[in-house]
Coordinates of C-alpha atoms in Angstrom, one line a residue:
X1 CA 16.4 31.5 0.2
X2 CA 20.1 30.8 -1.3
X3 CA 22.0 32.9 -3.3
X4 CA 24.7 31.8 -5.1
X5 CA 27.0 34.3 -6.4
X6 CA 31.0 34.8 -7.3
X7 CA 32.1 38.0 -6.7
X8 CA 35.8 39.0 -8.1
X9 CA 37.8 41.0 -6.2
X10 CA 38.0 43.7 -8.8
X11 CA 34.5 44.0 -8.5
X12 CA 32.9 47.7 -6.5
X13 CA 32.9 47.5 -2.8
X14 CA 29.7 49.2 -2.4
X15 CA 27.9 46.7 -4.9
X16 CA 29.4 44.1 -2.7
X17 CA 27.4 45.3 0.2
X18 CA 24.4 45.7 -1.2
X19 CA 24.0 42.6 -2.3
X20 CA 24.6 41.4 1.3
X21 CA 22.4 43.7 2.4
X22 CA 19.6 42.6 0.2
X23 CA 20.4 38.9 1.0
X24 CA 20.1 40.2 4.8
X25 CA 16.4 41.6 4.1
X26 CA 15.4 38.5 2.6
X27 CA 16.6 36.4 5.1
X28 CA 14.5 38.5 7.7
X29 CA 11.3 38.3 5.6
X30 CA 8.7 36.5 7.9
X31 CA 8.0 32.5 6.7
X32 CA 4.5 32.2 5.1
X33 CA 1.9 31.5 8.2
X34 CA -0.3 28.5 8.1
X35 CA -3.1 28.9 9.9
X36 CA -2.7 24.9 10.2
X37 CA -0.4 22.1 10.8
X38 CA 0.5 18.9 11.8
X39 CA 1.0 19.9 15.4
X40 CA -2.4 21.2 16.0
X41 CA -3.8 18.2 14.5
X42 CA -1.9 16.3 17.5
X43 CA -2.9 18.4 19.7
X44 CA -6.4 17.0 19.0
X45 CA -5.3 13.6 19.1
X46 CA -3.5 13.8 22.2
X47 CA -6.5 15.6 23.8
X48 CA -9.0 12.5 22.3
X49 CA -6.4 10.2 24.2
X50 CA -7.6 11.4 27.1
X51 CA -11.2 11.1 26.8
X52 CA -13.4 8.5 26.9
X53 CA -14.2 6.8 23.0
X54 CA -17.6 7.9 21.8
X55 CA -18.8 5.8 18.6
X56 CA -19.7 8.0 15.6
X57 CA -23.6 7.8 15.4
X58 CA -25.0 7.5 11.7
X59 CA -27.4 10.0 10.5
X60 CA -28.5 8.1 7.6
X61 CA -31.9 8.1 6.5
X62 CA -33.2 4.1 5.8
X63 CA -33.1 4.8 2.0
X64 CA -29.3 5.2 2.1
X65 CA -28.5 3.4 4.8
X66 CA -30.5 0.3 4.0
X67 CA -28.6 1.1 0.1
X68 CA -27.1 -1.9 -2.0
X69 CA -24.2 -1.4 -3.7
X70 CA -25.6 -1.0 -7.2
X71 CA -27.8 1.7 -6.3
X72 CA -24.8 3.3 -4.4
X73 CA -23.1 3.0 -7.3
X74 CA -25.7 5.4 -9.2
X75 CA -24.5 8.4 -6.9
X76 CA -22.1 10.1 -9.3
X77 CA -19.9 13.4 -8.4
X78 CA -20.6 15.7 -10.9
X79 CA -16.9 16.6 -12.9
X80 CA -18.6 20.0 -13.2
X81 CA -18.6 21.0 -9.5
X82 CA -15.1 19.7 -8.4
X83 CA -13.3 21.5 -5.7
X84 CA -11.0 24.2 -6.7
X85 CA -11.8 24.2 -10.3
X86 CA -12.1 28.2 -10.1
X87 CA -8.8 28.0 -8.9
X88 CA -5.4 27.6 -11.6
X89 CA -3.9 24.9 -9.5
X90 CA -4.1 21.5 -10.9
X91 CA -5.4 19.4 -8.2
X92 CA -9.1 19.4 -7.7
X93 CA -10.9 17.8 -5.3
X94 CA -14.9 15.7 -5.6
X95 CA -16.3 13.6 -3.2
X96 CA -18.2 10.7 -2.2
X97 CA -21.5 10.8 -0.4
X98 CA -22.7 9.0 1.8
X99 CA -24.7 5.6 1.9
X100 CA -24.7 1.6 2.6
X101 CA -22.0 1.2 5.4
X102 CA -20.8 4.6 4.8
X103 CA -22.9 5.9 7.5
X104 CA -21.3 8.5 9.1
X105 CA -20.1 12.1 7.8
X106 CA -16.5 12.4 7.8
X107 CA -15.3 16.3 8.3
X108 CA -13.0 17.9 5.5
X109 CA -11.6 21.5 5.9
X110 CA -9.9 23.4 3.8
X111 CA -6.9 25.6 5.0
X112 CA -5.9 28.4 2.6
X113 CA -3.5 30.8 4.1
X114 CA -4.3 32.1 7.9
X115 CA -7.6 30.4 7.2
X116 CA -9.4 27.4 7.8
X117 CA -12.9 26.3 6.9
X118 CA -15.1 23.4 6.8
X119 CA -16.3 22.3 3.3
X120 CA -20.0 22.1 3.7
X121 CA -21.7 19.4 2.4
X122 CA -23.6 20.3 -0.9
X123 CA -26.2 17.9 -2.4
X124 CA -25.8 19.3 -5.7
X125 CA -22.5 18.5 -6.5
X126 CA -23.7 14.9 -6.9
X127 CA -25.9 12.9 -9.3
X128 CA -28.0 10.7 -7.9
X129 CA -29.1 9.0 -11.0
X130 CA -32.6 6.9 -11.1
X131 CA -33.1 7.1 -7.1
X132 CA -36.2 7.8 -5.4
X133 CA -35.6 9.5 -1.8
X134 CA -36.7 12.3 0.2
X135 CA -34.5 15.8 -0.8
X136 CA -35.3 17.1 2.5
X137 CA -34.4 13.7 4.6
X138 CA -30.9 14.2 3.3
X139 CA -30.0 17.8 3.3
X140 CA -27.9 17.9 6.0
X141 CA -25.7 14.8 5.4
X142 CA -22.0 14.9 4.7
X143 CA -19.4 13.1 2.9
X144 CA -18.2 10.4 3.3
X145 CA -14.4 11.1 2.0
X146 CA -13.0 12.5 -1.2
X147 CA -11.0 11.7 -3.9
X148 CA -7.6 14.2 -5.5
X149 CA -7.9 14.8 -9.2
X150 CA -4.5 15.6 -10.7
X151 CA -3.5 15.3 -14.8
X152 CA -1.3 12.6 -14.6
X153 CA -2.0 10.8 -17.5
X154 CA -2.1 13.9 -20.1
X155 CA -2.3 18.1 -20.0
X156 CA -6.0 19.2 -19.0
X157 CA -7.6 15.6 -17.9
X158 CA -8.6 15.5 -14.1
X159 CA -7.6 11.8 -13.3
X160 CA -8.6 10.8 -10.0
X161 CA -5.0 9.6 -8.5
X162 CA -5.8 9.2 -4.5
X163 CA -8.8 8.4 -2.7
X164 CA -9.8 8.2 1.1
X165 CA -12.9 6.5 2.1
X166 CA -13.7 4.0 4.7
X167 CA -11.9 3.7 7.8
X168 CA -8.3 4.6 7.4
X169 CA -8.3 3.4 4.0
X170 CA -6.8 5.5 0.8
X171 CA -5.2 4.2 -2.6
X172 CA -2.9 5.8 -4.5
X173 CA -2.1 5.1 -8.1
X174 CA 1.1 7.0 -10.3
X175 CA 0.1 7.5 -14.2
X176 CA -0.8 4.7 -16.2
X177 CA -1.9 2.6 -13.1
X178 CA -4.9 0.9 -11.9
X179 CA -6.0 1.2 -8.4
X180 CA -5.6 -1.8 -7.0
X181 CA -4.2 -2.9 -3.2
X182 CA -5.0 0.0 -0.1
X183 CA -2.7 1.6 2.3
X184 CA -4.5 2.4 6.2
X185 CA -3.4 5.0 8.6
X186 CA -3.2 1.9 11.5
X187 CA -4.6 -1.5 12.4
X188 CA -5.2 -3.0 15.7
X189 CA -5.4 -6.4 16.1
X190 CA -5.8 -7.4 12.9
X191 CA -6.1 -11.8 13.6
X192 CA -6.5 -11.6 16.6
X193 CA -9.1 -14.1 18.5
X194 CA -10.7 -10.7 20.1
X195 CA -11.7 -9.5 16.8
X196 CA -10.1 -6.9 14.6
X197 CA -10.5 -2.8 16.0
X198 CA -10.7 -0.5 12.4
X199 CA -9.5 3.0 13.6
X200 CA -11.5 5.7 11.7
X201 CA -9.8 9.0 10.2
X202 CA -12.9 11.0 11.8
X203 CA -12.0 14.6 10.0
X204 CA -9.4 16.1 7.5
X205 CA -7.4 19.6 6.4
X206 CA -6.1 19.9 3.1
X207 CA -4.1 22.9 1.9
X208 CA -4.9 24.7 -1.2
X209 CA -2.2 24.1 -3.1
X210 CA -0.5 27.3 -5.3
X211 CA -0.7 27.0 -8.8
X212 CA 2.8 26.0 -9.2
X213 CA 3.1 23.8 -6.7
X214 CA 3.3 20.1 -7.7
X215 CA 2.5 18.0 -4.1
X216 CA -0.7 18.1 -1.8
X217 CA -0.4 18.3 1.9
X218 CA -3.4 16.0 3.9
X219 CA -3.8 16.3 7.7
X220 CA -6.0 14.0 8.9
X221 CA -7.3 13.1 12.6
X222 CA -7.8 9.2 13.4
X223 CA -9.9 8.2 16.3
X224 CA -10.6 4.4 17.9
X225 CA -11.9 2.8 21.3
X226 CA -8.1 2.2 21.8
X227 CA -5.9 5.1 20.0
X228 CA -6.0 8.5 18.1
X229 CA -3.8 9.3 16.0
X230 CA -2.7 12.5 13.5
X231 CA -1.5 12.2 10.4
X232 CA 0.7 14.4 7.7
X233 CA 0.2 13.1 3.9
X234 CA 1.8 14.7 1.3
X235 CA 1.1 13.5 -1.9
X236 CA 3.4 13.7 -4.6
X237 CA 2.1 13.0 -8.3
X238 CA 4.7 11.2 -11.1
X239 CA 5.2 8.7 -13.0
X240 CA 5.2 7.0 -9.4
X241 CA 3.1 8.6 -6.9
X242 CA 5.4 8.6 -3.4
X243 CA 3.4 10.1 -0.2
X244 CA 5.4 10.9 3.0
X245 CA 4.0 10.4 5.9
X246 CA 4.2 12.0 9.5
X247 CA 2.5 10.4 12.3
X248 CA 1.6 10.6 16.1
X249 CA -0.2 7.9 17.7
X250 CA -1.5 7.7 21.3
X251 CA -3.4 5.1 22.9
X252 CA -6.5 4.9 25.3
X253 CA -5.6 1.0 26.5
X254 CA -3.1 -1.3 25.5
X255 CA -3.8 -3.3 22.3
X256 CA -2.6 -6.8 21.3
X257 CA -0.9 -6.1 18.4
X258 CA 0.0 -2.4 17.0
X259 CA 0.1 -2.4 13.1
X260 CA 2.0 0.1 11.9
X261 CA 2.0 1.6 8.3
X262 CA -0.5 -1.1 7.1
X263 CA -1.0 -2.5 3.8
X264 CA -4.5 -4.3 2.8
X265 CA -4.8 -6.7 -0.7
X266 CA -5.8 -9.4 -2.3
X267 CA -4.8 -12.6 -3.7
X268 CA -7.1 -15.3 -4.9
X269 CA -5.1 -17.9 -6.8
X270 CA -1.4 -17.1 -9.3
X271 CA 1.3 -19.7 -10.5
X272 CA 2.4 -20.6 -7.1
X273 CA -1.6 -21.6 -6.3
X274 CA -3.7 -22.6 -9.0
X275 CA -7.2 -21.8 -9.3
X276 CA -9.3 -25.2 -8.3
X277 CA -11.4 -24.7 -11.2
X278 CA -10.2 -23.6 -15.0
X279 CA -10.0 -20.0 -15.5
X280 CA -8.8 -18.0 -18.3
X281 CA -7.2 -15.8 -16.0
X282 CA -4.3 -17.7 -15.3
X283 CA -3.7 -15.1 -12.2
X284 CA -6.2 -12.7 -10.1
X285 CA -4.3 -11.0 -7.1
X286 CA -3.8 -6.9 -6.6
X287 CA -0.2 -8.4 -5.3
X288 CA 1.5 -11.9 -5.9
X289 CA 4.1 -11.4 -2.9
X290 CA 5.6 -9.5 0.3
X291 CA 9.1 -8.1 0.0
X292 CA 11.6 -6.8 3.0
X293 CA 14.6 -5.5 3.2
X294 CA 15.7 -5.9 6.4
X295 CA 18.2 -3.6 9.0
X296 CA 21.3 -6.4 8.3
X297 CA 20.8 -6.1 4.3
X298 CA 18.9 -9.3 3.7
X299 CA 15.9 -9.1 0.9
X300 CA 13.7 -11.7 1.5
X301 CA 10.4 -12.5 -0.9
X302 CA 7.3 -14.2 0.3
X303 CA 4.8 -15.1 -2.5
X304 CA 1.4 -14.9 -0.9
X305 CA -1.3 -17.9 -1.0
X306 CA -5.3 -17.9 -0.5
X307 CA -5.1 -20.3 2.4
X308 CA -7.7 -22.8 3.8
X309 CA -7.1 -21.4 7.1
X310 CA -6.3 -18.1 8.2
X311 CA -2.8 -17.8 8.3
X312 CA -0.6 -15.3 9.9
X313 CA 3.8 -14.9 9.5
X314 CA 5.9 -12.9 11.3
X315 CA 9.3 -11.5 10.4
X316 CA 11.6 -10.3 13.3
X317 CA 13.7 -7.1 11.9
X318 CA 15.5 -4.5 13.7
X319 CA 15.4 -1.5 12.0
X320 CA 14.0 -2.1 8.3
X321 CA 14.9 -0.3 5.5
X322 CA 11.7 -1.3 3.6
X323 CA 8.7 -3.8 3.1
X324 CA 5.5 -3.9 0.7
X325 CA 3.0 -5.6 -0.7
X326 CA 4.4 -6.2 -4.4
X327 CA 2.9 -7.1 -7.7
X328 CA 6.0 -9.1 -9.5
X329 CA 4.8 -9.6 -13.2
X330 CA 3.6 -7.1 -15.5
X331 CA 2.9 -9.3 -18.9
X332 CA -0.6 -8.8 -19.7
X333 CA -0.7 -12.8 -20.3
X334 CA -0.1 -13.5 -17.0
X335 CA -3.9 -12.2 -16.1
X336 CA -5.8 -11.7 -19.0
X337 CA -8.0 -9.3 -17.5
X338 CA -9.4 -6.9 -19.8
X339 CA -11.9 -5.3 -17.3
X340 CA -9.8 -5.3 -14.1
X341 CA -6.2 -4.7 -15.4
X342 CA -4.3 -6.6 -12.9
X343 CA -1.0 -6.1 -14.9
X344 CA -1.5 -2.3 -13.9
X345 CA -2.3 -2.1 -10.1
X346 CA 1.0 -0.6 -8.3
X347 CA 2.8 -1.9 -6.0
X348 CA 3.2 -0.1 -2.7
X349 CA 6.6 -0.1 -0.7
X350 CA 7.0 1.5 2.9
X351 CA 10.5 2.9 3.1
X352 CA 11.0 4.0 6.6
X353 CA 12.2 7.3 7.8
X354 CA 14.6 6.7 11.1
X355 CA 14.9 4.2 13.1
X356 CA 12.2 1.8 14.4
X357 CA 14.2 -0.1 16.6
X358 CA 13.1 -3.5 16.9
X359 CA 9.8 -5.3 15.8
X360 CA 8.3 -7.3 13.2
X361 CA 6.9 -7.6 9.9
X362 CA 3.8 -9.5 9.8
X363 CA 2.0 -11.3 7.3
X364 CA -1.8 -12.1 7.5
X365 CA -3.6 -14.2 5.1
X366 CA -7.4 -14.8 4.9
X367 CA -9.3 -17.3 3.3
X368 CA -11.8 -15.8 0.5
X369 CA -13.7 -17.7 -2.3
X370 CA -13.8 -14.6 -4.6
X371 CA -12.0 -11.4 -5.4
X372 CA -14.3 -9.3 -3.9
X373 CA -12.3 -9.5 -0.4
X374 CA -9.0 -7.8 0.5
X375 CA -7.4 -10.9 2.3
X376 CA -4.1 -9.8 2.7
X377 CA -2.6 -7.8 5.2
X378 CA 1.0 -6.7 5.9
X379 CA 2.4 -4.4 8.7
X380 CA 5.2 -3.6 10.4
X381 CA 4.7 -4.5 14.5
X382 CA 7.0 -2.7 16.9
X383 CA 8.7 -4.7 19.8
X384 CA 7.2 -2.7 22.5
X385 CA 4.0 -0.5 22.6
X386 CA 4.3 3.4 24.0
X387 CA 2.3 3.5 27.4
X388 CA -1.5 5.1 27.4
X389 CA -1.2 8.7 26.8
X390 CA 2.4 8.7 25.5
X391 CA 3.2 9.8 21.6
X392 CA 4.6 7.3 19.5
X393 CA 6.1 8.9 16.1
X394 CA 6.5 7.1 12.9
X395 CA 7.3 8.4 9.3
X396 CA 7.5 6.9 5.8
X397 CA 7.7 7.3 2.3
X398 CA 5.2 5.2 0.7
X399 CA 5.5 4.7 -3.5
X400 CA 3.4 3.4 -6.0
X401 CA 5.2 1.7 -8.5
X402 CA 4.7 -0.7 -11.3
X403 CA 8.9 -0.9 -11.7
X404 CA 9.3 -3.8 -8.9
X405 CA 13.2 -4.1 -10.0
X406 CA 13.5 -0.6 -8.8
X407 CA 12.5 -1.0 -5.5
X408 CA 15.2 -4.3 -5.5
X409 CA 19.3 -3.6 -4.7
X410 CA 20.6 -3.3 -8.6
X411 CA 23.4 -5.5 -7.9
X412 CA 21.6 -8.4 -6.6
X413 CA 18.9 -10.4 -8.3
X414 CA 15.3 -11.3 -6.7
X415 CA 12.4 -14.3 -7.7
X416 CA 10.2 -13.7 -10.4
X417 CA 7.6 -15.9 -10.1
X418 CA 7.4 -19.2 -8.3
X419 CA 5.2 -22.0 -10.0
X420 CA 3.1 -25.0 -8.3
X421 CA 2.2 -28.2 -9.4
X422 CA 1.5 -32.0 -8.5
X423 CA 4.9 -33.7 -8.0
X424 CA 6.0 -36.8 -10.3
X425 CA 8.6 -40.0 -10.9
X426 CA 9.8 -40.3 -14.4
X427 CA 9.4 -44.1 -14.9
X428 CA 11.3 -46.4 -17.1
X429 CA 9.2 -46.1 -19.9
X430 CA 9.6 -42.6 -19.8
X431 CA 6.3 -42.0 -18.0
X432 CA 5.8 -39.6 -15.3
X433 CA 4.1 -41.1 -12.6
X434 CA 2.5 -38.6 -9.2
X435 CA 4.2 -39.7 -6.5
X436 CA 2.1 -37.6 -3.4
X437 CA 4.9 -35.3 -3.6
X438 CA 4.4 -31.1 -4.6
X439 CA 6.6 -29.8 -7.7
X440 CA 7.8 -26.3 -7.4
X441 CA 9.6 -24.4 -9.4
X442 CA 11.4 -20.7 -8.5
X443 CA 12.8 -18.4 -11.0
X444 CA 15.6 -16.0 -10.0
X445 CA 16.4 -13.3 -11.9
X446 CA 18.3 -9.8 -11.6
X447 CA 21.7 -8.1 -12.3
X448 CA 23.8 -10.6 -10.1
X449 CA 22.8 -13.7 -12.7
X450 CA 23.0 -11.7 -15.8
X451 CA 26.4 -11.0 -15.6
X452 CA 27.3 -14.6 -15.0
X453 CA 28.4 -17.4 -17.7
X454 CA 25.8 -20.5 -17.9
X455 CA 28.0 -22.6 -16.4
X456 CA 28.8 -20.6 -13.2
X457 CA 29.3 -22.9 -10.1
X458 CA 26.0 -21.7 -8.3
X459 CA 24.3 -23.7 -5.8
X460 CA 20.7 -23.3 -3.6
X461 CA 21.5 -23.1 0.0
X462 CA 18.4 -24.9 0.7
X463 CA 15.9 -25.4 4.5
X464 CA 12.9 -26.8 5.2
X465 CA 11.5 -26.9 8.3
X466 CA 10.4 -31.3 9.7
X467 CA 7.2 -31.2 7.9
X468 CA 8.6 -31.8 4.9
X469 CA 11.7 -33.7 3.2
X470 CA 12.9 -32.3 0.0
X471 CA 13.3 -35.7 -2.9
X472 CA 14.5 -33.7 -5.5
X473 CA 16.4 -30.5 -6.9
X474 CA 17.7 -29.0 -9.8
X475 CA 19.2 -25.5 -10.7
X476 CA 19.7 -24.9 -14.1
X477 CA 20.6 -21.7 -16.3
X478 CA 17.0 -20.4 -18.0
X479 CA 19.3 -18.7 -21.4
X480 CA 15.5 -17.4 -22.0
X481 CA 15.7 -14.9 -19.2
X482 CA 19.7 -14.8 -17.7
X483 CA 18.6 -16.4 -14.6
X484 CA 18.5 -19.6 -13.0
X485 CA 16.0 -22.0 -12.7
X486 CA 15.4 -23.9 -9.2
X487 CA 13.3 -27.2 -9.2
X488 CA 12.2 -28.7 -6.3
X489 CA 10.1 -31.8 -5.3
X490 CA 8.8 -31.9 -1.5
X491 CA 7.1 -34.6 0.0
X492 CA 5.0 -33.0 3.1
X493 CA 4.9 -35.3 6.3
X494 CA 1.5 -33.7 7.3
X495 CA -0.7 -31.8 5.3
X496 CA -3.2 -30.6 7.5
X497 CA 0.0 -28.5 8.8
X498 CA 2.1 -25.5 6.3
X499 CA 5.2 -26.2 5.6
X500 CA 7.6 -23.3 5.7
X501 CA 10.7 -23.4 3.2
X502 CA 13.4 -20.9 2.7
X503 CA 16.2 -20.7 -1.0
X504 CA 18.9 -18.6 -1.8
X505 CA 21.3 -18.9 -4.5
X506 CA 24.9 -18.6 -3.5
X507 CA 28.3 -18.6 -5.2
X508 CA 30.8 -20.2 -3.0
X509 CA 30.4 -18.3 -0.2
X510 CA 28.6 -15.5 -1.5
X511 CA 24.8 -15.4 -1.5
X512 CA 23.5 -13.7 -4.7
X513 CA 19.8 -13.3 -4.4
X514 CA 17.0 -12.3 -2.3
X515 CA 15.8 -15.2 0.1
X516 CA 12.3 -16.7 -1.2
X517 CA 10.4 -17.3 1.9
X518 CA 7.6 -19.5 1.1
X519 CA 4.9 -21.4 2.8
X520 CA 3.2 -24.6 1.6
X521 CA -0.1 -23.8 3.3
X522 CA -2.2 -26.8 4.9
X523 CA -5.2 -29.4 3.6
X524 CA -4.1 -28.6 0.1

């Protein structure tokens, strides 16, 4: 406690002295006592390190287990029974139960005070809707995660704002957002030819939060054949949720590649990658690019594709000051999605806490005919991996945002969109002719164009790596937007190979906006 006070020097001696005396007393009250905290939770991991990995068994009963989703679907938390509702603080808890490939119980205490406690699975908190099964077979299930409730969209409503289930998966959405792309607590060797490892948070401890208190703390316990991990969330509702993480990794056996704060989405076709068929969506993606800011101060902007091929990018930074999976865009026209609200799915940014040294941000991209798969995955992949057995730390702010410009440096301007098309020769008779070649266009846009007159000497600093040969380019003021409009016309050497191409604006010598990163992926 702080007390701020101005005492004159006319003022009483004594009163003087009891007002130090009373800051004394407070000072020497004892801190609250948690029963729990994050270093008991890595205690546990550290201890799981060091035995041998035994695979969660399911307990399911063939009805549930054997469940599609449509019937899982039916299995409703009832509002009525949420978690804390006899208590005055606004978050609530419900949860989901198990069934289909949410086979096994995941354990979630509650720590309130000095005291923890499991919270025991109770069948009739759910309603199971039109499904025949055995009461008895299923008594002693559990759950299979839980979602936070939290009125963030208007006084009294219980809006669900964060959910964990599956894995190491939770989502996260601020008020007037969609849920849309996934945060995980780790991935191992995600493209890798071995196969990918999904590390599993196996059992939770959330604090019962005061009435006035306006954040959630999360503990959570991860497990996997080849690491443990624990794991602080605390949650902070707004306008954009932001969570900070804590975490403490340890692992059984080396892995081949270490993916740290990872982000899972999807992209199936945008402006950059046309749909192969007509769709009135003219876009259907939970994110249209990856952003980093990297340790030296360079933004950089890679708009994602749905390749042919599975695709993986890698990014060498030392020390970054941010990355994330962004959705650039929020014009309701550019989707057109009145169901799945694309316009409102957040985007999420990792901004790191400390240094982590030396490493990579990597970029995987998955084929996927539909939007049913997250095919996107971006992490951040250290230099050097900690030795079995020894603690690796790693903390972040994570936000969930729908205001992409705010994540951006204000005096510097970024790409908002980037556009695709067949390339073409204007003839003599004025007709355009396709030529083999692939049109793009890029438009930059931000605070270090707006400011500039229309005919401001700008120029594209320009590379392409020998796959391609760029014909054509123009850059031209857009006065419909401020920015500047960059036209280019590529002729690929080999298309069953990408073709990787990099375009900054500069003024003289002075480079004015992000770097747009982009791939031309293969056989297209």
């Amino acid at each position: 406690m702080a007390f701020r006070a101005v005492l004159s020097a006319s003022r009483n001696h004594c009163l003087h002295g009891l007002v130090l005396a009373g800051a004394l007393i407070l000072t020497l009250e004892p801190a609250p006592v948690w029963a729990f905290g994050f270093d008991d939770v890595a205690e546990k991991a550290k201890g799981l390190a060091a035995e041998k990995f035994v695979a969660p068994a399911s307990n399911l009963p063939a009805e549930f287990g054997e469940m599609k989703f449509a019937d899982y679907q039916q299995i409703r938390f009832r509002q009525d029974k949420a978690y804390w509702s006899d208590k005055k603080t606004p978050f609530k808890l419900s949860f989901y139960h198990q069934g289909m490939h949410f086979n096994t119980p995941v354990k979630i205490n509650e720590v309130a005070g000095n005291k923890v406690a499991e919270i025991p699975y109770d069948p009739t908190r759910f309603d199971f809707g039109g499904l025949k099964f055995d009461r008895n077979a299923t008594r002693n299930l559990g759950y299979a995660g839980f979602r936070v409730l939290y009125p963030i969209n208007g006084a009294g409503k219980r809006d669900e704002i964060t959910t964990f289930l599956g894995a190491s998966y939770f989502r996260v959405v601020g008020k007037g957002q969609a849920y849309g792309l996934s945060a995980r607590g780790l991935a191992i060797d995600t493209a890798q030819p071995a196969g990918e490892e999904f590390p599993r948070f196996r059992e939770f401890w959330i604090e019962q939060p005061k009435p006035q208190d306006k954040h959630l703390t999360i503990f959570a316990l991860l497990d996997s054949p080849r690491a443990t991990g624990a794991y602080r969330f605390v949650l902070h509702p707004g306008r954009d949720a932001v969570v900070d993480v804590q975490s403490r990794l340890f692992l059984r056996d080396k892995v081949g590649k270490l993916g740290l704060a990872p982000l899972t989405s999807m992209f199936l076709f945008g402006g950059n990658q046309p749909p192969a068929q007509p769709n009135y969506r003219p876009e259907l993606h939970d994110s249209s690019g990856l952003q980093i800011h990297a340790g030296d101060d360079e933004w950089i902007w890679r708009p994602l594709n749905n390749p042919k091929h599975l695709s993986v990018s890698s990014y060498r930074v030392e020390n970054p000051k941010g990355f994330g999976l962004l959705q650039r865009g929020r014009e309701f026209s550019r989707y057109e999605d009145l169901d799945d609200r694309y316009d409102l799915r957040p985007s999420a940014w990792v901004e790191p806490q400390g240094d982590w040294g030396p490493g990579s941000v990597e970029l995987v991209e998955i084929p996927t005919p539909d939007e049913t798969n997250d095919n996107i995955v971006a992490f951040w992949s250290p230099a050097s991996q900690p030795e079995p057995g020894q603690p690796l730390d790693l903390s972040y702010r994570l936000h969930w945002t729908r205001d992409e410009p705010g994540l951006h440096d204000r005096d510097s301007a970024w790409v908002e969109q980037t556009l695709r098309a067949a390339g073409d020769v204007k003839q003599k008779n004025l007709i355009r002719q396709p030529d083999g070649s692939t049109a793009l266009v890029v438009d930059f846009e931000g605070p270090a164009l707006k400011k500039l007159p229309p005919d401001a000497p700008l120029a594209p600093q320009i590379g392409v790596d020998g796959n391609a040969e760029v014909k054509e380019n123009s850059l031209r003021y857009n006065p419909a937007t401020k920015g500047w409009r960059l036209m280019l016309r590529v002729s690929v050497k080999d298309p069953k190979k990408p073709t990787e191409m990099r375009v900054a604006l500069v003024n003289g010598k002075k480079t004015l906006t992000e770097t747009w990163s982009y791939q031309l992926p293969a056989n297209e």
